[in-house]
């Protein structure tokens, strides 16, 4: 990670990539930009990409398996721009790209820095903007070109209530289950079970790849939410979450377990993938 002090130096080719509907990094797959062509590399196609890597945003440049030369040497940079279009974080790329090859920076930016600590500087209307600039062109520079592209993420917000009757009669090892339909043909299967230690454990199993932020609250008889847990999950397999102890429920029976009935509220922000992508414009069409 580095600050860029040469943000105004002209480059022969510049690619601006806006990622919309990105309140946090929730896509279950790497997010790839629309393909672009760089002046001077007419038979080659490229894209940028980001993914999560150990609490960092991983950023990479990827060449497609195209009809261009076997190897292409790149001198370029990738920047994450602030809300006014100035680079806040920049990484330089000096790499020889073979067909289908890529170059990545696994620690390009801290997720907490981008989406929490300096959120107001990085995100405008939940949009992240990256800039790729290529300085090494394999032919004489006859023009300064720029391409603008846009990707819109598929972020779903859902909330559910689950009323569990006769919860206080649930024995050790017994469970109750229900299915939550997130989108068409996409479900999360929830199971609550009482363990031998007297804890209430929740198991979640999806039938699709998903990342999500989840807030689970116990609903009191007054209508007030008593938050039990807030978590961020990456799920392609089973996941277990300790929800609460049954002793905590019993201690507040009148408020949260009236007549043995437990009511939970689930609030999801789910990342499904990419909803839309397009090249918006070239200054000079390739």
mmCIF file of C-alpha atoms in Angstrom:
data_model
loop_
_atom_site.group_PDB
_atom_site.id
_atom_site.type_symbol
_atom_site.label_atom_id
_atom_site.label_comp_id
_atom_site.label_asym_id
_atom_site.label_seq_id
_atom_site.Cartn_x
_atom_site.Cartn_y
_atom_site.Cartn_z
ATOM 1 C CA UNK A 1 0.000 0.000 0.000
ATOM 2 C CA UNK A 2 1.373 3.415 -0.927
ATOM 3 C CA UNK A 3 0.174 6.944 -1.450
ATOM 4 C CA UNK A 4 0.558 8.258 -4.967
ATOM 5 C CA UNK A 5 2.316 11.605 -5.353
ATOM 6 C CA UNK A 6 2.338 11.563 -9.166
ATOM 7 C CA UNK A 7 -1.407 11.341 -9.746
ATOM 8 C CA UNK A 8 -1.414 14.055 -12.426
ATOM 9 C CA UNK A 9 1.266 12.542 -14.696
ATOM 10 C CA UNK A 10 -0.311 11.714 -18.064
ATOM 11 C CA UNK A 11 -0.399 8.076 -19.165
ATOM 12 C CA UNK A 12 -1.014 6.866 -22.732
ATOM 13 C CA UNK A 13 -3.959 4.752 -21.503
ATOM 14 C CA UNK A 14 -6.225 5.137 -18.465
ATOM 15 C CA UNK A 15 -9.045 2.821 -17.372
ATOM 16 C CA UNK A 16 -11.612 4.049 -14.819
ATOM 17 C CA UNK A 17 -13.656 1.308 -13.122
ATOM 18 C CA UNK A 18 -16.584 2.167 -10.823
ATOM 19 C CA UNK A 19 -18.017 -0.594 -8.605
ATOM 20 C CA UNK A 20 -21.554 0.351 -7.553
ATOM 21 C CA UNK A 21 -23.737 -0.995 -4.739
ATOM 22 C CA UNK A 22 -20.680 -1.866 -2.655
ATOM 23 C CA UNK A 23 -21.491 -1.010 0.991
ATOM 24 C CA UNK A 24 -18.883 -3.596 1.970
ATOM 25 C CA UNK A 25 -16.951 -6.361 0.219
ATOM 26 C CA UNK A 26 -19.555 -9.158 0.130
ATOM 27 C CA UNK A 27 -19.215 -10.917 -3.229
ATOM 28 C CA UNK A 28 -18.663 -14.702 -2.845
ATOM 29 C CA UNK A 29 -16.454 -14.636 -5.952
ATOM 30 C CA UNK A 30 -13.678 -12.322 -7.193
ATOM 31 C CA UNK A 31 -15.175 -9.197 -8.779
ATOM 32 C CA UNK A 32 -13.892 -8.772 -12.341
ATOM 33 C CA UNK A 33 -14.156 -5.615 -14.411
ATOM 34 C CA UNK A 34 -15.488 -5.513 -17.979
ATOM 35 C CA UNK A 35 -12.785 -6.440 -20.499
ATOM 36 C CA UNK A 36 -10.862 -3.580 -22.092
ATOM 37 C CA UNK A 37 -8.334 -3.074 -24.909
ATOM 38 C CA UNK A 38 -5.216 -0.946 -24.469
ATOM 39 C CA UNK A 39 -3.926 1.156 -27.359
ATOM 40 C CA UNK A 40 -0.765 -0.515 -28.610
ATOM 41 C CA UNK A 41 -1.957 -3.992 -27.551
ATOM 42 C CA UNK A 42 -4.810 -4.340 -30.048
ATOM 43 C CA UNK A 43 -4.914 -8.137 -30.023
ATOM 44 C CA UNK A 44 -4.931 -8.428 -26.243
ATOM 45 C CA UNK A 45 -7.764 -8.133 -23.734
ATOM 46 C CA UNK A 46 -7.469 -7.213 -20.068
ATOM 47 C CA UNK A 47 -9.478 -6.829 -16.909
ATOM 48 C CA UNK A 48 -9.010 -5.697 -13.322
ATOM 49 C CA UNK A 49 -10.221 -7.688 -10.349
ATOM 50 C CA UNK A 50 -10.639 -7.454 -6.602
ATOM 51 C CA UNK A 51 -11.273 -10.069 -3.915
ATOM 52 C CA UNK A 52 -11.005 -10.466 -0.149
ATOM 53 C CA UNK A 53 -7.701 -11.771 1.222
ATOM 54 C CA UNK A 54 -7.081 -11.994 4.988
ATOM 55 C CA UNK A 55 -8.873 -8.736 5.877
ATOM 56 C CA UNK A 56 -7.379 -6.997 2.841
ATOM 57 C CA UNK A 57 -8.667 -6.054 -0.574
ATOM 58 C CA UNK A 58 -6.664 -8.056 -3.078
ATOM 59 C CA UNK A 59 -6.311 -6.255 -6.407
ATOM 60 C CA UNK A 60 -5.042 -7.744 -9.669
ATOM 61 C CA UNK A 61 -4.533 -7.165 -13.393
ATOM 62 C CA UNK A 62 -5.409 -10.114 -15.593
ATOM 63 C CA UNK A 63 -4.663 -10.782 -19.238
ATOM 64 C CA UNK A 64 -7.069 -12.993 -21.163
ATOM 65 C CA UNK A 65 -6.075 -15.998 -23.274
ATOM 66 C CA UNK A 66 -6.052 -13.809 -26.376
ATOM 67 C CA UNK A 67 -4.453 -13.814 -29.831
ATOM 68 C CA UNK A 68 -1.690 -11.345 -28.957
ATOM 69 C CA UNK A 69 2.032 -12.008 -28.350
ATOM 70 C CA UNK A 70 3.031 -14.790 -25.987
ATOM 71 C CA UNK A 71 4.449 -12.293 -23.464
ATOM 72 C CA UNK A 72 3.799 -8.574 -22.904
ATOM 73 C CA UNK A 73 5.843 -6.437 -20.520
ATOM 74 C CA UNK A 74 3.748 -3.998 -18.518
ATOM 75 C CA UNK A 75 4.683 -0.820 -16.724
ATOM 76 C CA UNK A 76 1.489 0.364 -15.073
ATOM 77 C CA UNK A 77 -0.245 1.281 -11.829
ATOM 78 C CA UNK A 78 -3.540 0.620 -10.058
ATOM 79 C CA UNK A 79 -5.078 3.230 -7.765
ATOM 80 C CA UNK A 80 -8.087 3.365 -5.496
ATOM 81 C CA UNK A 81 -9.554 6.855 -5.884
ATOM 82 C CA UNK A 82 -11.204 9.074 -3.321
ATOM 83 C CA UNK A 83 -14.647 10.613 -3.778
ATOM 84 C CA UNK A 84 -13.135 13.471 -5.821
ATOM 85 C CA UNK A 85 -11.181 11.215 -8.192
ATOM 86 C CA UNK A 86 -7.758 11.575 -6.558
ATOM 87 C CA UNK A 87 -5.635 8.485 -5.803
ATOM 88 C CA UNK A 88 -5.513 7.496 -2.122
ATOM 89 C CA UNK A 89 -3.827 4.112 -2.519
ATOM 90 C CA UNK A 90 -1.597 3.129 -5.444
ATOM 91 C CA UNK A 91 0.351 0.024 -6.419
ATOM 92 C CA UNK A 92 2.821 -0.102 -9.307
ATOM 93 C CA UNK A 93 2.977 -3.070 -11.666
ATOM 94 C CA UNK A 94 6.162 -4.120 -13.476
ATOM 95 C CA UNK A 95 5.351 -7.511 -14.921
ATOM 96 C CA UNK A 96 5.690 -9.756 -17.950
ATOM 97 C CA UNK A 97 2.192 -11.057 -18.705
ATOM 98 C CA UNK A 98 1.802 -14.338 -20.525
ATOM 99 C CA UNK A 99 -1.502 -15.291 -22.123
ATOM 100 C CA UNK A 100 -4.033 -15.875 -19.360
ATOM 101 C CA UNK A 101 -1.567 -14.567 -16.748
ATOM 102 C CA UNK A 102 -2.183 -12.105 -13.940
ATOM 103 C CA UNK A 103 -0.376 -9.978 -11.383
ATOM 104 C CA UNK A 104 -1.905 -9.455 -7.949
ATOM 105 C CA UNK A 105 -1.327 -7.434 -4.810
ATOM 106 C CA UNK A 106 -2.831 -9.413 -1.930
ATOM 107 C CA UNK A 107 -2.520 -6.556 0.581
ATOM 108 C CA UNK A 108 -3.596 -3.686 -1.648
ATOM 109 C CA UNK A 109 -5.833 -2.076 1.008
ATOM 110 C CA UNK A 110 -7.198 -2.884 4.442
ATOM 111 C CA UNK A 111 -10.940 -3.643 4.322
ATOM 112 C CA UNK A 112 -11.424 -1.919 7.688
ATOM 113 C CA UNK A 113 -9.663 1.207 6.420
ATOM 114 C CA UNK A 114 -11.737 1.444 3.227
ATOM 115 C CA UNK A 115 -15.180 0.503 4.566
ATOM 116 C CA UNK A 116 -14.936 1.800 8.155
ATOM 117 C CA UNK A 117 -12.135 4.136 9.200
ATOM 118 C CA UNK A 118 -11.983 6.231 6.006
ATOM 119 C CA UNK A 119 -15.299 5.268 4.457
ATOM 120 C CA UNK A 120 -16.282 8.879 3.694
ATOM 121 C CA UNK A 121 -13.080 9.346 1.684
ATOM 122 C CA UNK A 122 -13.307 6.130 -0.361
ATOM 123 C CA UNK A 123 -17.029 5.604 -0.980
ATOM 124 C CA UNK A 124 -19.436 7.933 -2.739
ATOM 125 C CA UNK A 125 -23.012 6.610 -2.759
ATOM 126 C CA UNK A 126 -21.658 3.109 -1.954
ATOM 127 C CA UNK A 127 -19.380 3.247 -5.026
ATOM 128 C CA UNK A 128 -15.675 2.334 -5.122
ATOM 129 C CA UNK A 129 -13.623 3.688 -8.014
ATOM 130 C CA UNK A 130 -10.359 2.193 -9.300
ATOM 131 C CA UNK A 131 -7.977 3.643 -11.877
ATOM 132 C CA UNK A 132 -5.576 1.621 -14.002
ATOM 133 C CA UNK A 133 -2.913 3.445 -16.011
ATOM 134 C CA UNK A 134 -0.592 1.838 -18.544
ATOM 135 C CA UNK A 135 2.695 3.613 -19.274
ATOM 136 C CA UNK A 136 4.452 1.077 -21.524
ATOM 137 C CA UNK A 137 2.952 1.095 -25.001
ATOM 138 C CA UNK A 138 4.510 -1.023 -27.766
ATOM 139 C CA UNK A 139 4.097 1.571 -30.510
ATOM 140 C CA UNK A 140 4.425 5.323 -30.989
ATOM 141 C CA UNK A 141 1.948 7.262 -28.846
ATOM 142 C CA UNK A 142 -0.439 9.132 -31.145
ATOM 143 C CA UNK A 143 -3.147 9.948 -28.587
ATOM 144 C CA UNK A 144 -4.029 9.857 -24.901
ATOM 145 C CA UNK A 145 -6.871 7.391 -24.512
ATOM 146 C CA UNK A 146 -9.246 6.645 -21.663
ATOM 147 C CA UNK A 147 -11.899 3.986 -21.074
ATOM 148 C CA UNK A 148 -14.664 4.145 -18.431
ATOM 149 C CA UNK A 149 -16.480 1.050 -17.144
ATOM 150 C CA UNK A 150 -19.075 0.230 -14.510
ATOM 151 C CA UNK A 151 -19.956 -2.861 -12.480
ATOM 152 C CA UNK A 152 -23.028 -3.070 -10.261
ATOM 153 C CA UNK A 153 -22.973 -5.704 -7.524
ATOM 154 C CA UNK A 154 -25.989 -7.823 -6.656
ATOM 155 C CA UNK A 155 -26.544 -6.948 -2.992
ATOM 156 C CA UNK A 156 -29.755 -8.212 -1.408
ATOM 157 C CA UNK A 157 -31.219 -6.931 1.853
ATOM 158 C CA UNK A 158 -33.644 -9.275 3.580
ATOM 159 C CA UNK A 159 -35.211 -9.535 7.009
ATOM 160 C CA UNK A 160 -37.133 -12.474 8.480
ATOM 161 C CA UNK A 161 -38.972 -13.327 11.695
ATOM 162 C CA UNK A 162 -38.909 -16.871 13.054
ATOM 163 C CA UNK A 163 -41.453 -17.719 15.757
ATOM 164 C CA UNK A 164 -40.590 -20.966 17.554
ATOM 165 C CA UNK A 165 -43.500 -22.322 19.607
ATOM 166 C CA UNK A 166 -42.912 -24.619 22.604
ATOM 167 C CA UNK A 167 -39.268 -23.658 22.575
ATOM 168 C CA UNK A 168 -38.937 -24.248 26.318
ATOM 169 C CA UNK A 169 -39.897 -27.887 25.803
ATOM 170 C CA UNK A 170 -36.954 -28.460 23.470
ATOM 171 C CA UNK A 171 -34.803 -31.272 24.854
ATOM 172 C CA UNK A 172 -31.038 -31.717 24.696
ATOM 173 C CA UNK A 173 -30.011 -32.722 21.170
ATOM 174 C CA UNK A 174 -33.415 -31.827 19.718
ATOM 175 C CA UNK A 175 -33.733 -29.186 17.045
ATOM 176 C CA UNK A 176 -36.159 -27.088 15.036
ATOM 177 C CA UNK A 177 -35.558 -26.007 11.449
ATOM 178 C CA UNK A 178 -36.852 -23.708 8.754
ATOM 179 C CA UNK A 179 -35.848 -22.550 5.288
ATOM 180 C CA UNK A 180 -35.410 -18.891 4.331
ATOM 181 C CA UNK A 181 -35.923 -18.084 0.653
ATOM 182 C CA UNK A 182 -33.350 -15.387 -0.087
ATOM 183 C CA UNK A 183 -33.917 -15.053 -3.829
ATOM 184 C CA UNK A 184 -35.527 -17.320 -6.403
ATOM 185 C CA UNK A 185 -34.213 -20.884 -5.975
ATOM 186 C CA UNK A 186 -31.692 -19.693 -3.366
ATOM 187 C CA UNK A 187 -32.270 -20.658 0.249
ATOM 188 C CA UNK A 188 -30.626 -20.679 3.644
ATOM 189 C CA UNK A 189 -31.531 -23.585 5.920
ATOM 190 C CA UNK A 190 -31.534 -22.653 9.606
ATOM 191 C CA UNK A 191 -31.495 -25.134 12.472
ATOM 192 C CA UNK A 192 -31.651 -24.336 16.200
ATOM 193 C CA UNK A 193 -30.431 -27.018 18.601
ATOM 194 C CA UNK A 194 -30.033 -27.253 22.370
ATOM 195 C CA UNK A 195 -26.602 -28.645 23.284
ATOM 196 C CA UNK A 196 -25.658 -30.756 26.302
ATOM 197 C CA UNK A 197 -24.016 -27.663 27.827
ATOM 198 C CA UNK A 198 -27.363 -25.870 27.780
ATOM 199 C CA UNK A 199 -26.495 -23.530 24.924
ATOM 200 C CA UNK A 200 -28.639 -22.640 21.943
ATOM 201 C CA UNK A 201 -26.638 -23.207 18.764
ATOM 202 C CA UNK A 202 -27.672 -22.203 15.251
ATOM 203 C CA UNK A 203 -26.561 -24.009 12.127
ATOM 204 C CA UNK A 204 -26.770 -22.363 8.698
ATOM 205 C CA UNK A 205 -26.489 -24.193 5.394
ATOM 206 C CA UNK A 206 -26.906 -22.488 1.991
ATOM 207 C CA UNK A 207 -27.702 -24.059 -1.355
ATOM 208 C CA UNK A 208 -25.566 -21.423 -3.121
ATOM 209 C CA UNK A 209 -22.314 -19.506 -2.632
ATOM 210 C CA UNK A 210 -22.868 -16.339 -0.613
ATOM 211 C CA UNK A 211 -21.219 -13.799 1.673
ATOM 212 C CA UNK A 212 -23.335 -11.825 4.065
ATOM 213 C CA UNK A 213 -23.547 -9.599 7.093
ATOM 214 C CA UNK A 214 -26.061 -10.893 9.620
ATOM 215 C CA UNK A 215 -27.705 -9.390 12.685
ATOM 216 C CA UNK A 216 -29.775 -11.767 14.833
ATOM 217 C CA UNK A 217 -32.037 -10.250 17.489
ATOM 218 C CA UNK A 218 -34.379 -11.699 20.061
ATOM 219 C CA UNK A 219 -37.755 -9.977 19.880
ATOM 220 C CA UNK A 220 -39.168 -8.971 23.256
ATOM 221 C CA UNK A 221 -42.906 -8.831 24.004
ATOM 222 C CA UNK A 222 -42.643 -5.020 23.941
ATOM 223 C CA UNK A 223 -41.443 -5.141 20.328
ATOM 224 C CA UNK A 224 -37.917 -4.152 21.313
ATOM 225 C CA UNK A 225 -34.986 -5.951 19.711
ATOM 226 C CA UNK A 226 -32.453 -7.513 22.028
ATOM 227 C CA UNK A 227 -29.404 -8.128 19.839
ATOM 228 C CA UNK A 228 -27.827 -11.526 20.334
ATOM 229 C CA UNK A 229 -25.146 -11.550 17.649
ATOM 230 C CA UNK A 230 -23.772 -9.598 14.688
ATOM 231 C CA UNK A 231 -21.487 -11.458 12.307
ATOM 232 C CA UNK A 232 -19.948 -11.456 8.851
ATOM 233 C CA UNK A 233 -20.016 -14.802 7.107
ATOM 234 C CA UNK A 234 -18.549 -16.448 4.041
ATOM 235 C CA UNK A 235 -20.586 -19.536 3.348
ATOM 236 C CA UNK A 236 -20.323 -22.357 0.906
ATOM 237 C CA UNK A 237 -20.547 -25.062 3.562
ATOM 238 C CA UNK A 238 -22.205 -25.559 6.953
ATOM 239 C CA UNK A 239 -21.574 -22.897 9.559
ATOM 240 C CA UNK A 240 -22.312 -23.047 13.294
ATOM 241 C CA UNK A 241 -22.978 -20.019 15.491
ATOM 242 C CA UNK A 242 -23.368 -19.913 19.261
ATOM 243 C CA UNK A 243 -26.539 -17.903 19.716
ATOM 244 C CA UNK A 244 -27.205 -17.743 23.455
ATOM 245 C CA UNK A 245 -27.475 -19.833 26.583
ATOM 246 C CA UNK A 246 -30.851 -21.196 27.606
ATOM 247 C CA UNK A 247 -30.149 -19.830 31.112
ATOM 248 C CA UNK A 248 -30.166 -16.288 29.645
ATOM 249 C CA UNK A 249 -33.543 -16.976 28.098
ATOM 250 C CA UNK A 250 -34.941 -18.404 31.325
ATOM 251 C CA UNK A 251 -33.705 -15.387 33.326
ATOM 252 C CA UNK A 252 -35.746 -13.090 31.081
ATOM 253 C CA UNK A 253 -38.663 -15.421 30.433
ATOM 254 C CA UNK A 254 -41.426 -12.830 30.792
ATOM 255 C CA UNK A 255 -39.867 -10.559 28.204
ATOM 256 C CA UNK A 256 -38.360 -12.921 25.634
ATOM 257 C CA UNK A 257 -39.939 -16.336 26.249
ATOM 258 C CA UNK A 258 -43.633 -15.689 26.978
ATOM 259 C CA UNK A 259 -45.707 -18.892 27.013
ATOM 260 C CA UNK A 260 -42.544 -20.724 25.912
ATOM 261 C CA UNK A 261 -42.493 -18.928 22.540
ATOM 262 C CA UNK A 262 -39.184 -17.587 21.152
ATOM 263 C CA UNK A 263 -39.196 -15.026 18.330
ATOM 264 C CA UNK A 264 -36.016 -14.225 16.401
ATOM 265 C CA UNK A 265 -35.386 -11.528 13.815
ATOM 266 C CA UNK A 266 -32.786 -12.079 11.087
ATOM 267 C CA UNK A 267 -31.442 -9.117 9.110
ATOM 268 C CA UNK A 268 -29.248 -10.052 6.136
ATOM 269 C CA UNK A 269 -27.120 -8.027 3.730
ATOM 270 C CA UNK A 270 -26.151 -10.644 1.145
ATOM 271 C CA UNK A 271 -23.623 -10.492 -1.661
ATOM 272 C CA UNK A 272 -24.768 -12.665 -4.569
ATOM 273 C CA UNK A 273 -22.345 -11.617 -7.325
ATOM 274 C CA UNK A 274 -22.528 -9.133 -10.219
ATOM 275 C CA UNK A 275 -25.888 -7.718 -11.320
ATOM 276 C CA UNK A 276 -24.688 -5.654 -14.297
ATOM 277 C CA UNK A 277 -21.490 -4.559 -16.015
ATOM 278 C CA UNK A 278 -20.655 -2.479 -19.059
ATOM 279 C CA UNK A 279 -18.021 -0.445 -20.844
ATOM 280 C CA UNK A 280 -19.524 3.040 -20.770
ATOM 281 C CA UNK A 281 -17.169 4.827 -23.114
ATOM 282 C CA UNK A 282 -13.792 5.129 -24.797
ATOM 283 C CA UNK A 283 -12.385 8.553 -25.554
ATOM 284 C CA UNK A 284 -11.110 6.936 -28.772
ATOM 285 C CA UNK A 285 -12.745 3.630 -29.668
ATOM 286 C CA UNK A 286 -10.188 0.814 -30.155
#
